Coordinates of C-alpha atoms (C1' of nucleotides) in Angstrom, one line a residue:
Chain A
M16 CA 128.0 142.0 55.5
T17 CA 129.9 143.2 58.4
R18 CA 128.3 145.0 61.2
I19 CA 130.1 147.9 63.1
L20 CA 130.1 148.2 66.8
I21 CA 131.6 151.6 68.1
T22 CA 132.2 152.6 71.6
S23 CA 133.9 155.7 72.9
A24 CA 135.4 156.2 76.3
L25 CA 132.7 157.1 78.7
P26 CA 132.9 160.7 79.6
Y27 CA 133.1 160.8 83.5
I28 CA 130.1 162.4 85.1
N29 CA 131.9 165.2 86.7
G30 CA 130.9 168.1 84.6
V31 CA 131.0 169.3 81.2
K32 CA 133.8 168.1 79.1
H33 CA 136.1 170.1 77.3
L34 CA 137.3 169.8 73.6
G35 CA 140.1 167.8 74.7
N36 CA 138.1 165.2 76.1
L37 CA 135.7 165.4 73.0
V38 CA 138.6 165.1 70.3
G39 CA 140.0 161.9 71.5
S40 CA 136.9 159.8 71.9
Q41 CA 133.3 160.8 71.3
L42 CA 133.8 163.1 68.4
P43 CA 136.1 160.8 66.2
A44 CA 133.6 157.9 67.3
D45 CA 130.7 159.8 65.9
V46 CA 132.5 160.8 62.6
F47 CA 133.3 157.2 62.2
A48 CA 129.9 156.0 63.1
R49 CA 128.4 158.4 60.7
F50 CA 130.6 157.4 58.0
C51 CA 129.8 153.7 58.5
R52 CA 126.1 154.4 58.2
A53 CA 126.6 156.5 55.2
R54 CA 128.1 153.5 53.5
G55 CA 125.2 151.6 54.3
L56 CA 126.7 149.4 57.1
E57 CA 124.8 148.2 60.2
T58 CA 126.1 150.2 62.9
L59 CA 125.8 150.6 66.7
A60 CA 127.3 153.4 68.2
L61 CA 127.5 153.5 72.1
C62 CA 128.6 156.1 74.8
A63 CA 127.4 156.5 78.3
T64 CA 128.4 158.6 81.3
D65 CA 130.9 157.0 83.7
E66 CA 129.1 157.7 87.1
H67 CA 130.7 155.8 90.0
G68 CA 133.4 156.6 92.4
S69 CA 134.5 158.6 95.2
T70 CA 135.0 161.6 92.9
T71 CA 131.4 161.5 92.0
E72 CA 130.6 161.5 95.8
L73 CA 132.6 164.4 96.6
A74 CA 131.5 166.5 93.5
A75 CA 127.9 165.9 94.6
A76 CA 128.6 166.8 98.0
E77 CA 130.3 170.2 96.9
A78 CA 127.4 170.7 94.7
G79 CA 125.0 170.0 97.8
Q80 CA 123.0 167.1 96.2
D81 CA 122.2 163.6 96.6
V82 CA 124.5 161.6 94.5
A83 CA 121.9 160.1 92.4
A84 CA 120.4 163.3 91.7
F85 CA 123.5 164.9 90.8
C86 CA 124.3 162.3 88.4
A87 CA 120.8 162.6 86.9
V88 CA 121.3 166.1 86.3
Q89 CA 124.7 165.7 85.1
H90 CA 123.9 162.7 82.4
A91 CA 120.9 165.0 81.1
Q92 CA 123.3 167.9 80.5
Q93 CA 126.0 165.9 78.9
R94 CA 123.6 164.2 76.7
A95 CA 122.1 167.5 75.7
T96 CA 125.5 168.9 74.9
G97 CA 126.5 165.9 73.0
D98 CA 123.2 166.0 70.9
A99 CA 124.0 169.7 70.1
F100 CA 127.3 168.7 69.1
G101 CA 125.8 166.4 66.5
L102 CA 127.0 163.2 68.3
S103 CA 124.5 160.6 66.9
W104 CA 124.9 157.6 69.4
D105 CA 122.4 154.9 69.0
Y106 CA 122.2 155.1 72.7
F107 CA 123.7 157.3 75.4
G108 CA 123.4 155.5 78.7
R109 CA 124.7 155.5 82.3
S110 CA 127.1 153.1 84.0
S111 CA 124.7 153.5 87.0
S112 CA 121.9 151.6 85.0
P113 CA 120.2 148.5 86.4
Q114 CA 121.6 146.6 83.5
N115 CA 125.2 147.7 84.3
H116 CA 124.7 146.7 87.9
E117 CA 123.3 143.1 86.9
L118 CA 126.0 142.8 84.2
T119 CA 128.8 143.8 86.5
Q120 CA 127.7 141.3 89.1
H121 CA 127.7 138.8 86.5
F122 CA 131.2 139.4 85.6
A123 CA 132.3 139.4 89.3
R124 CA 130.5 136.0 89.8
Q125 CA 132.0 134.3 86.7
L126 CA 135.6 135.6 87.8
W127 CA 134.9 134.3 91.3
K128 CA 133.5 131.0 90.1
N129 CA 136.6 130.6 87.9
G130 CA 139.1 131.4 90.7
F131 CA 140.3 134.7 89.4
L132 CA 139.4 136.8 92.4
D133 CA 141.4 137.0 95.7
V134 CA 140.2 138.2 98.9
R135 CA 143.1 140.4 100.5
T136 CA 143.2 142.5 103.4
S137 CA 145.0 145.7 103.0
R138 CA 146.0 149.0 105.2
Q139 CA 143.9 151.9 104.3
V140 CA 143.5 155.4 105.8
Y141 CA 140.2 156.4 107.4
S142 CA 139.0 159.5 108.2
N143 CA 136.8 159.9 111.2
A144 CA 135.9 163.4 110.5
D145 CA 134.8 162.4 106.9
K146 CA 133.5 159.4 108.1
R147 CA 134.9 157.5 104.9
F148 CA 137.8 155.7 103.7
L149 CA 140.2 158.2 101.9
P150 CA 141.7 157.4 98.3
D151 CA 145.4 157.9 98.4
R152 CA 145.4 161.3 96.6
Y153 CA 142.9 162.7 99.1
V154 CA 145.5 162.0 102.1
I155 CA 147.9 165.0 102.3
G156 CA 151.1 165.2 104.5
T157 CA 154.5 165.7 104.6
C158 CA 156.9 163.5 102.3
P159 CA 158.9 161.1 104.2
H160 CA 161.7 161.6 101.5
C161 CA 162.1 165.4 100.6
G162 CA 159.9 166.9 103.6
Y163 CA 157.3 168.6 101.4
D164 CA 154.6 169.5 103.5
R165 CA 151.8 169.1 100.7
A166 CA 152.6 165.9 99.3
R167 CA 149.6 163.7 98.2
G168 CA 149.3 160.1 99.4
D169 CA 149.9 158.6 95.9
Q170 CA 152.8 160.7 94.9
C171 CA 154.8 163.6 96.0
E172 CA 154.5 166.5 93.5
N173 CA 157.7 167.8 94.9
C174 CA 160.1 165.0 94.5
T175 CA 157.9 163.0 92.1
R176 CA 158.4 159.9 94.1
V177 CA 155.6 157.4 94.5
L178 CA 154.3 157.1 98.0
D179 CA 152.1 154.9 100.2
P180 CA 149.7 157.0 102.0
V181 CA 150.5 155.3 105.3
D182 CA 154.0 156.5 105.2
L183 CA 153.0 160.2 105.3
I184 CA 154.4 162.4 108.2
S185 CA 151.4 164.1 110.0
P186 CA 148.8 163.0 107.5
R187 CA 145.5 164.9 107.2
S188 CA 142.3 164.6 105.0
A189 CA 142.5 166.7 101.9
I190 CA 138.4 166.9 101.9
S191 CA 138.1 168.1 105.4
G192 CA 141.6 169.1 106.4
S193 CA 141.0 167.0 109.6
S194 CA 144.1 165.0 111.0
D195 CA 141.6 162.9 112.8
I196 CA 142.5 159.8 110.7
E197 CA 143.7 156.2 111.4
I198 CA 144.7 153.1 109.6
R199 CA 142.1 150.6 109.4
D200 CA 142.4 147.2 107.7
S201 CA 139.8 146.9 104.9
T202 CA 139.3 143.6 102.7
H203 CA 138.9 143.7 99.1
L204 CA 138.7 141.6 96.0
F205 CA 141.7 141.7 93.6
L206 CA 141.7 140.5 90.1
K207 CA 144.5 138.3 89.4
Q208 CA 145.6 140.0 86.3
S209 CA 149.1 138.5 86.6
E210 CA 147.6 135.2 85.3
F211 CA 146.8 136.6 82.1
V212 CA 149.9 138.0 81.0
P213 CA 150.8 135.2 78.2
R214 CA 147.2 135.7 76.9
L215 CA 147.4 139.4 76.9
R216 CA 150.6 139.3 75.1
E217 CA 149.6 137.1 72.5
W218 CA 146.4 139.2 71.9
I219 CA 148.2 142.5 71.7
A220 CA 150.8 140.9 69.5
S221 CA 148.0 140.2 67.0
H222 CA 147.2 143.7 67.0
E223 CA 150.8 144.9 66.2
G224 CA 150.3 147.0 63.0
D225 CA 146.4 147.6 62.9
W226 CA 146.6 149.6 66.3
P227 CA 148.6 152.6 66.7
V228 CA 151.9 152.6 68.0
L229 CA 150.8 154.6 71.0
V230 CA 148.5 151.9 71.9
T231 CA 150.8 148.7 71.7
S232 CA 153.7 150.5 73.3
I233 CA 151.5 151.6 76.2
A234 CA 150.0 148.1 76.5
N235 CA 153.4 146.1 76.3
K236 CA 154.8 148.6 78.7
W237 CA 152.2 147.5 81.4
L238 CA 153.0 143.9 80.7
D239 CA 156.7 144.3 80.6
E240 CA 156.7 146.1 84.0
G241 CA 155.2 142.9 85.3
L242 CA 151.2 143.1 85.8
H243 CA 150.1 143.5 89.4
D244 CA 146.7 142.1 90.6
R245 CA 144.3 144.8 91.0
G246 CA 141.9 145.7 93.6
I247 CA 138.4 146.0 92.1
T248 CA 136.4 147.0 94.9
R249 CA 136.4 150.2 97.0
D250 CA 134.9 151.4 100.6
V251 CA 132.6 154.1 98.9
E252 CA 128.9 153.9 98.5
W253 CA 128.1 155.0 95.1
G254 CA 128.6 152.0 93.0
V255 CA 127.7 148.5 92.0
P256 CA 127.3 146.5 95.3
V257 CA 129.5 143.6 95.5
P258 CA 126.9 140.5 95.7
D259 CA 126.7 138.6 99.2
D260 CA 127.4 135.3 97.4
I261 CA 130.9 136.2 96.5
A262 CA 133.4 135.5 99.4
D263 CA 130.5 134.4 101.8
G264 CA 129.6 138.2 102.2
A265 CA 132.8 139.1 103.3
L266 CA 132.6 142.3 101.1
K267 CA 129.5 143.2 102.4
G268 CA 128.6 147.2 101.8
K269 CA 131.3 147.6 99.4
V270 CA 131.2 148.5 95.8
F271 CA 133.1 147.7 92.9
Y272 CA 135.8 150.0 91.5
V273 CA 134.8 152.3 88.9
W274 CA 137.2 151.0 86.6
F275 CA 135.9 147.7 86.7
D276 CA 132.2 148.4 85.9
A277 CA 133.0 151.2 83.6
P278 CA 134.0 149.2 80.7
I279 CA 131.2 146.7 81.4
E280 CA 129.0 149.5 80.8
Y281 CA 129.8 149.3 76.9
I282 CA 128.0 146.0 77.2
G283 CA 125.5 147.4 79.6
C284 CA 124.8 150.3 77.5
S285 CA 123.8 148.1 74.5
M286 CA 121.3 146.3 77.0
E287 CA 120.0 149.8 77.8
W288 CA 119.6 150.3 73.9
A289 CA 117.8 147.0 73.3
A290 CA 115.5 147.9 76.3
S291 CA 114.7 151.1 74.9
R292 CA 113.4 149.5 71.7
D293 CA 111.4 146.7 73.3
T294 CA 113.9 144.1 71.9
P295 CA 115.5 143.2 75.0
D296 CA 117.7 140.4 73.4
A297 CA 119.2 142.6 70.5
W298 CA 122.1 143.4 72.2
K299 CA 123.2 139.8 72.4
S300 CA 124.2 139.5 68.7
W301 CA 126.6 142.5 69.2
W302 CA 128.5 140.8 71.9
F303 CA 128.3 137.0 72.4
G304 CA 129.2 133.9 70.7
D305 CA 128.8 133.1 67.2
A306 CA 126.1 135.5 66.5
A307 CA 128.7 138.3 66.9
K308 CA 131.1 136.9 64.4
D309 CA 130.2 139.5 61.6
V310 CA 130.9 142.3 63.9
T311 CA 134.0 144.4 63.9
Y312 CA 134.2 146.3 67.3
Y313 CA 136.0 149.8 67.4
Q314 CA 137.1 151.6 70.5
F315 CA 137.9 155.2 70.8
M316 CA 139.8 156.9 73.6
G317 CA 142.4 159.3 74.9
K318 CA 145.8 157.9 76.0
D319 CA 145.0 157.9 79.5
N320 CA 142.4 155.2 78.9
I321 CA 144.5 152.8 76.9
P322 CA 145.7 150.6 79.5
F323 CA 142.2 149.9 81.1
H324 CA 141.1 149.0 77.7
T325 CA 144.4 146.8 76.7
V326 CA 144.8 145.2 80.1
G327 CA 142.0 145.6 82.6
F328 CA 138.9 145.2 80.6
P329 CA 140.2 142.1 78.4
V330 CA 141.1 140.5 81.6
T331 CA 137.7 140.8 82.9
L332 CA 136.4 139.3 79.4
M333 CA 139.0 136.4 79.5
G334 CA 138.5 135.6 83.1
A335 CA 134.7 135.5 82.7
G336 CA 135.3 132.5 80.5
E337 CA 132.5 133.0 78.1
P338 CA 132.6 134.0 74.4
W339 CA 132.5 137.6 74.8
K340 CA 133.4 140.0 71.8
F341 CA 137.0 141.8 72.0
V342 CA 137.8 145.0 70.4
D343 CA 139.1 144.6 66.9
R344 CA 140.4 148.2 66.4
L345 CA 141.4 150.2 69.0
K346 CA 142.2 154.0 68.2
G347 CA 144.0 156.0 70.7
F348 CA 144.4 159.6 70.7
N349 CA 147.0 162.1 72.3
Y350 CA 146.1 165.1 73.9
I351 CA 145.1 168.7 72.5
N352 CA 146.8 171.5 74.3
Y353 CA 145.1 174.9 74.9
E354 CA 147.4 178.0 73.9
G355 CA 150.4 176.2 74.6
G356 CA 149.2 174.9 78.0
K357 CA 146.9 171.8 79.2
F358 CA 143.2 171.7 79.0
S359 CA 142.2 171.2 82.4
T360 CA 138.7 170.7 84.1
S361 CA 139.8 171.3 87.6
Q362 CA 141.4 174.7 86.6
K363 CA 138.8 175.5 84.0
R364 CA 141.4 176.2 81.4
G365 CA 140.6 176.0 77.8
V366 CA 137.0 175.7 76.0
F367 CA 134.3 173.4 77.2
M368 CA 131.7 171.9 75.1
D369 CA 128.8 174.0 76.0
A370 CA 130.9 177.3 75.9
A371 CA 131.9 176.4 72.6
L372 CA 128.5 176.0 71.3
E373 CA 127.5 179.6 72.7
I374 CA 129.7 181.0 70.4
L375 CA 130.1 179.1 67.1
P376 CA 128.0 176.2 65.6
A377 CA 129.1 172.6 66.4
D378 CA 130.4 172.0 62.8
Y379 CA 133.1 174.7 62.9
W380 CA 134.5 172.6 66.0
R381 CA 133.8 169.2 64.4
Y382 CA 135.8 170.2 61.4
Y383 CA 138.7 172.0 63.3
L384 CA 139.1 169.3 65.7
M385 CA 139.2 166.5 63.2
A386 CA 141.4 168.3 60.8
N387 CA 143.9 168.7 63.7
A388 CA 143.2 165.6 65.5
P389 CA 146.2 164.7 67.9
E390 CA 146.9 161.3 66.2
S391 CA 150.7 161.1 65.9
S392 CA 151.5 163.4 68.7
D393 CA 149.8 166.1 71.1
S394 CA 148.3 168.9 68.9
N395 CA 147.7 172.6 69.7
F396 CA 144.6 174.5 69.6
T397 CA 145.1 178.5 69.5
W398 CA 142.4 181.0 68.7
D399 CA 144.4 182.3 65.7
H400 CA 145.1 178.9 64.1
F401 CA 141.5 177.9 64.7
A402 CA 140.2 181.0 63.2
G403 CA 142.5 180.7 60.3
V404 CA 141.3 177.2 59.4
I405 CA 137.7 178.0 59.8
N406 CA 137.9 181.0 57.6
K407 CA 140.0 179.5 55.0
D408 CA 138.7 175.9 54.7
L409 CA 135.3 176.1 55.5
A410 CA 134.1 179.8 54.5
D411 CA 136.4 180.3 51.7
V412 CA 137.0 177.1 50.1
L413 CA 133.8 175.1 50.8
G414 CA 131.1 177.7 51.6
N415 CA 132.1 179.9 48.9
F416 CA 132.2 177.4 46.4
V417 CA 128.7 176.5 47.0
N418 CA 127.7 180.1 47.0
R419 CA 129.5 181.1 43.8
V420 CA 127.9 178.2 41.9
T421 CA 124.5 178.5 43.0
R422 CA 124.0 182.2 42.9
F423 CA 125.6 182.2 39.2
C424 CA 123.0 179.6 38.5
V425 CA 120.2 181.8 39.9
S426 CA 121.5 184.9 37.9
R427 CA 122.0 183.2 34.6
F428 CA 120.1 180.0 34.5
D429 CA 116.9 181.1 36.3
G430 CA 117.7 179.0 39.1
K431 CA 117.5 175.8 37.4
V432 CA 119.9 173.0 36.6
P433 CA 121.1 174.1 33.0
A434 CA 120.7 171.7 30.1
G435 CA 122.8 171.6 26.9
G436 CA 126.3 170.6 26.2
T437 CA 128.0 167.3 27.1
Y438 CA 130.9 166.7 29.5
G439 CA 134.3 167.0 27.7
D440 CA 137.9 166.6 28.6
E441 CA 138.0 169.3 31.2
E442 CA 135.1 167.3 33.0
Q443 CA 136.7 164.1 32.6
A444 CA 139.8 164.9 34.0
L445 CA 138.0 166.3 36.9
I446 CA 136.1 163.0 37.4
A447 CA 139.2 161.1 37.2
E448 CA 140.8 163.0 39.9
L449 CA 137.7 162.8 42.0
D450 CA 137.5 159.0 41.6
Q451 CA 141.1 158.6 42.9
R452 CA 140.5 161.3 45.8
V453 CA 137.0 160.0 47.1
S454 CA 138.4 156.5 47.2
A455 CA 141.3 157.7 49.0
C456 CA 139.4 159.8 51.4
A457 CA 137.1 156.7 52.1
G458 CA 140.4 154.6 52.7
C459 CA 141.4 157.2 55.3
F460 CA 138.4 156.9 57.2
E461 CA 138.3 153.2 57.1
A462 CA 142.1 153.3 58.3
L463 CA 140.8 155.8 61.1
E464 CA 143.3 158.4 59.8
F465 CA 141.2 161.3 60.5
R466 CA 143.6 164.3 59.8
K467 CA 144.5 162.7 56.4
A468 CA 141.0 162.1 55.5
L469 CA 140.0 165.8 56.2
A470 CA 143.1 166.9 54.1
E471 CA 141.8 164.6 51.5
L472 CA 138.2 166.0 51.8
R473 CA 139.6 169.6 51.4
A474 CA 141.5 168.6 48.5
I475 CA 138.3 167.6 46.8
W476 CA 136.8 171.1 47.7
V477 CA 139.8 172.6 45.9
A478 CA 139.5 170.5 43.0
G479 CA 136.0 172.0 42.5
N480 CA 137.4 175.6 42.7
E481 CA 140.0 174.7 40.2
Y482 CA 137.5 173.2 37.6
L483 CA 135.2 176.3 38.0
T484 CA 138.0 178.4 37.3
R485 CA 139.0 176.4 34.3
A486 CA 135.4 176.2 33.0
A487 CA 134.9 180.0 33.8
P488 CA 131.1 179.9 32.8
W489 CA 130.9 183.5 33.6
T490 CA 133.1 184.0 30.6
A491 CA 131.8 181.0 28.4
I492 CA 128.2 182.3 28.5
K493 CA 129.2 185.4 26.5
T494 CA 130.3 183.1 23.6
D495 CA 129.3 179.6 23.9
P496 CA 126.0 179.1 26.1
A497 CA 126.4 175.4 26.1
R498 CA 129.7 175.3 27.3
A499 CA 128.6 177.8 30.3
A500 CA 125.6 175.2 30.9
V501 CA 128.0 172.3 31.1
G502 CA 130.4 174.3 33.7
V503 CA 127.3 175.2 35.9
R504 CA 125.8 171.7 35.8
M505 CA 128.9 170.3 36.8
G506 CA 129.5 172.9 39.5
L507 CA 126.1 171.9 41.0
N508 CA 126.7 168.2 40.8
L509 CA 129.8 169.1 42.6
V510 CA 127.8 170.9 45.3
H511 CA 125.6 167.8 45.6
L512 CA 128.7 165.5 46.0
F513 CA 130.1 167.9 48.6
G514 CA 126.8 167.7 50.6
H515 CA 127.5 164.0 50.7
L516 CA 131.0 163.7 51.5
A517 CA 130.9 166.3 54.2
W518 CA 128.0 164.6 56.1
P519 CA 130.3 162.3 58.6
V520 CA 132.4 165.4 59.7
I521 CA 130.1 168.4 59.4
P522 CA 126.6 167.0 59.3
E523 CA 124.4 170.1 59.9
S524 CA 126.4 172.0 57.1
A525 CA 126.3 169.2 54.8
R526 CA 122.5 168.9 55.0
R527 CA 122.2 172.6 54.3
I528 CA 124.6 172.0 51.3
H529 CA 122.6 169.0 50.1
A530 CA 119.5 171.1 50.4
A531 CA 120.7 173.8 47.9
I532 CA 120.1 171.1 45.4
Q533 CA 117.3 168.9 46.8
P534 CA 116.0 167.8 50.3
A535 CA 118.5 165.6 52.3
P536 CA 117.7 162.1 53.7
D537 CA 118.2 161.5 57.3
I538 CA 121.6 159.6 56.5
I539 CA 123.3 161.1 53.5
P540 CA 125.0 158.3 51.8
W541 CA 128.6 158.2 51.1
P542 CA 128.7 157.8 46.9
K543 CA 128.6 154.1 45.9
E544 CA 129.1 154.6 42.5
A545 CA 131.8 155.9 40.4
M546 CA 132.0 159.6 40.0
A547 CA 131.3 159.8 36.2
G548 CA 127.7 158.7 37.3
F549 CA 127.4 160.5 40.5
L550 CA 128.2 163.8 38.7
E551 CA 125.8 163.5 36.3
Q552 CA 122.7 162.8 38.0
L553 CA 121.1 166.2 38.6
T554 CA 118.0 166.6 36.3
P555 CA 118.1 169.5 34.0
G556 CA 115.7 172.0 34.9
Q557 CA 115.4 170.9 38.4
P558 CA 115.3 174.2 40.8
I559 CA 118.3 175.0 43.2
H560 CA 118.0 176.9 46.1
P561 CA 121.3 179.0 47.0
P562 CA 121.8 179.0 50.9
E563 CA 122.2 181.6 53.4
V564 CA 126.0 182.0 54.4
L565 CA 127.0 178.6 55.0
F566 CA 130.1 179.7 57.2
S567 CA 130.5 183.1 58.5
K568 CA 134.0 184.2 59.0
I569 CA 135.5 184.7 62.2
A570 CA 136.6 188.4 62.8
E571 CA 139.8 189.6 64.6
E572 CA 137.5 191.4 67.2
Q573 CA 135.9 188.1 67.9
I574 CA 139.4 186.2 68.6
A575 CA 140.4 189.0 70.8
E576 CA 137.2 188.8 72.8
W577 CA 137.5 184.9 73.1
K578 CA 141.0 185.1 74.1
L579 CA 139.9 187.3 76.7
R580 CA 136.8 185.3 77.8
F581 CA 138.7 181.9 77.7
G582 CA 142.1 183.0 78.8
G583 CA 144.6 182.9 76.0
S584 CA 148.3 183.5 75.9
Chain B
rG19 C1' 164.2 157.9 88.3
rG20 C1' 161.7 154.2 84.6
rC21 C1' 159.2 153.9 79.9
rA22 C1' 157.3 156.0 75.6
rG23 C1' 156.4 159.6 72.0
rC24 C1' 158.2 163.9 69.7
rG25 C1' 161.9 167.5 67.6
rU26 C1' 161.2 168.4 59.0
rA27 C1' 160.2 175.7 55.7
rG28 C1' 157.7 181.7 59.9
rC29 C1' 153.1 178.4 61.8
rU30 C1' 150.5 173.4 61.6
rC31 C1' 151.9 168.8 60.0
rA32 C1' 153.1 164.7 56.1
rG33 C1' 157.0 161.7 54.7
rC34 C1' 160.3 157.0 57.6
rG35 C1' 166.4 154.0 52.7
rG36 C1' 167.0 156.2 46.7
rU37 C1' 167.6 163.6 44.0
rA38 C1' 163.3 167.5 50.6
rG39 C1' 156.6 167.7 50.7
rA40 C1' 151.3 169.6 51.8
rG41 C1' 148.3 173.6 54.0
rC42 C1' 148.4 178.3 56.1
rA43 C1' 151.5 182.8 56.4
rG44 C1' 154.7 186.0 52.8
rG45 C1' 155.9 187.8 47.3
rG46 C1' 154.0 188.2 42.1
rG47 C1' 150.1 187.5 38.6
rA48 C1' 145.2 186.1 36.4
rA49 C1' 140.1 186.5 36.8
rU50 C1' 135.6 189.1 38.3
rC51 C1' 130.6 184.0 39.2
rA52 C1' 131.2 184.4 44.6
rU53 C1' 131.2 185.5 51.9
rA54 C1' 137.6 190.8 48.6
rA55 C1' 136.0 184.6 48.4
rU56 C1' 138.8 181.8 43.9
rC57 C1' 142.9 180.1 40.4
rC58 C1' 148.0 180.2 38.7
rC59 C1' 153.6 181.0 39.8
rU60 C1' 156.7 181.8 43.5
rU61 C1' 160.3 182.9 48.0
rG62 C1' 161.5 179.7 52.3
rG63 C1' 164.5 174.0 55.1
rU64 C1' 172.6 171.9 55.3
rC65 C1' 165.0 167.4 58.0
rG66 C1' 167.4 169.4 67.1
rG67 C1' 173.5 168.5 67.6
rG68 C1' 177.3 165.0 67.0
rG69 C1' 179.0 160.0 65.6
rG70 C1' 178.2 155.2 62.8
rU71 C1' 176.0 151.6 59.1
rU72 C1' 175.2 151.8 53.7
rC73 C1' 176.6 152.7 46.7
rA74 C1' 172.8 156.0 49.1
rA75 C1' 169.7 158.3 55.7
rA76 C1' 165.1 163.0 57.3
rU77 C1' 164.2 157.8 56.8
rC78 C1' 168.4 152.3 60.3
rC79 C1' 171.9 152.1 64.9
rC80 C1' 174.6 154.8 69.1
rU81 C1' 175.1 159.1 71.9
rC82 C1' 173.8 164.2 73.6
rC83 C1' 170.3 168.3 74.0
rG84 C1' 165.0 170.1 74.3
rC85 C1' 159.7 169.2 74.6
rU86 C1' 155.4 166.1 76.0
rG87 C1' 153.1 162.1 78.2
rC88 C1' 152.5 157.7 81.1
rU89 C1' 154.2 155.6 85.9
rA90 C1' 149.1 151.5 88.1
rC91 C1' 143.4 153.0 94.9
rC92 C1' 141.0 160.6 90.8
rA93 C1' 139.0 159.1 86.8

RNA sequence: GGCAGCGUAGCUCAGCGGUAGAGCAGGGGAAUCAUAAUCCCUUGGUCGGGGGUUCAAAUCCCUCCGCUGCUACCA
């Protein structure tokens, strides 16, 4: 039996994430994790906050908090919001954990020992007013090429040329605005990525076809353009310290670059998970050596993260010279736009996770986002489209099906699964269709094709409505009660089925649907047997319980209100 | 500038060498169990423009136009 390891790109600690962040990483990872658990596979789903770096320091300063305290608060908030969204990680860790500190230093020592780290000195901009080195983009000045006076040190927004901050004319700090800055030499560790190009090429080529084109093309582009060695240390305070035994303490006081330690936290997080269960070594069989041979490892991320997972992190693992587990299936997503523009954290444009849950239950968002996941290209969120999908798919097609069957059962069959009659041609045809569709749906989930999986799920709900219309128990009951009993019994079995199939995507609603028939287990399993058996398992006479309205419809006035509140077109 | 992706019915998208598809929206009808929810039928596209390869192209090649993303010390 294969075990399933799942990680989603780590959300940065800097505030609540918007739906665009969610749809490309944590949400599909959760849907897939639930699907795997529903199939009875041993599954470990991990995520964590990515906490280090200068951006965190500045955000904490802005919030008037100590960095560690700021991160603790933000981490707790992200975990709470994720829980509320139904994100069922086995563990939600922190890149600042002791485990990750230790592991990051371990990888650095291995790389150093194996000769893949260079000590190099480079010129960095230092701000006397801010008492810190400035990242390139935090240096502002006049562009030497076009004369634009607010060019950033990494790139001029006006002429789009890539810049070096030391070339800016009259440079100043973007943090304080002070022009009291100077160029200082600073020593850093560089990871010799260029030595790994052949191995990376071979590894990436081995995944052509099972990774999305988006992923392999981005990865190959980096290799084709010539992989630069990469600085993996920074002159900031909030991070994993470089140990003194590397380069004879030449890097004293410096920390590792966030992009070095963040992916390592995938492993660190599993150590946190193991520690939390008092089985401190349990993480190892998921990651290391022959013990992890039966593990299939899935990563989920937005396209901005792809280079770091196809190049940066693999180099760390290769260079360590130890038998670490590499990703098997890497699922990358495009972006989702908001009402024709970008979701933007800095401009507070779009819908953020906490605000989303204030106005509607998590399942509405989960369904919509997965049904419209930006898999082949960027997708668009608009309030009108969102409301249309929720009202039609969830309220009308699924919710109303459950409602009409269960209520009819109450009014004409005393609220009990009716006995009498046997399945005939109509039922056999439905069973044949569902056998095909349920396995197609599972196949789409396995292939990480979420849009198609949800389209199939919806088609299954539609098949239920079609059947009910043909069976028409409300008509049959006048002349042929046994025939009506068959229709309702099948209808109730379908409700039971829908409660199972929907659980990975809309867990809370699936639980309520399941509860209409009987209490739901914690993990609602994906059907193992053929539909013929699955759709005949309810016991005649067992009571059913029509749920309250499963999905209330979104009204025009609400859409108007939300467009105003969140800023629409 | 370079690289990549996309451009298919009003909208959101699938198809990626063999007589144009789905969902929504629009039109007509059936049914009345149900959150006026469902079901059936149906209108609608010279598949961004042009050129080429092929018996055959939305599907392969070239070119042009448009949109988007990435471009490496913010993550």
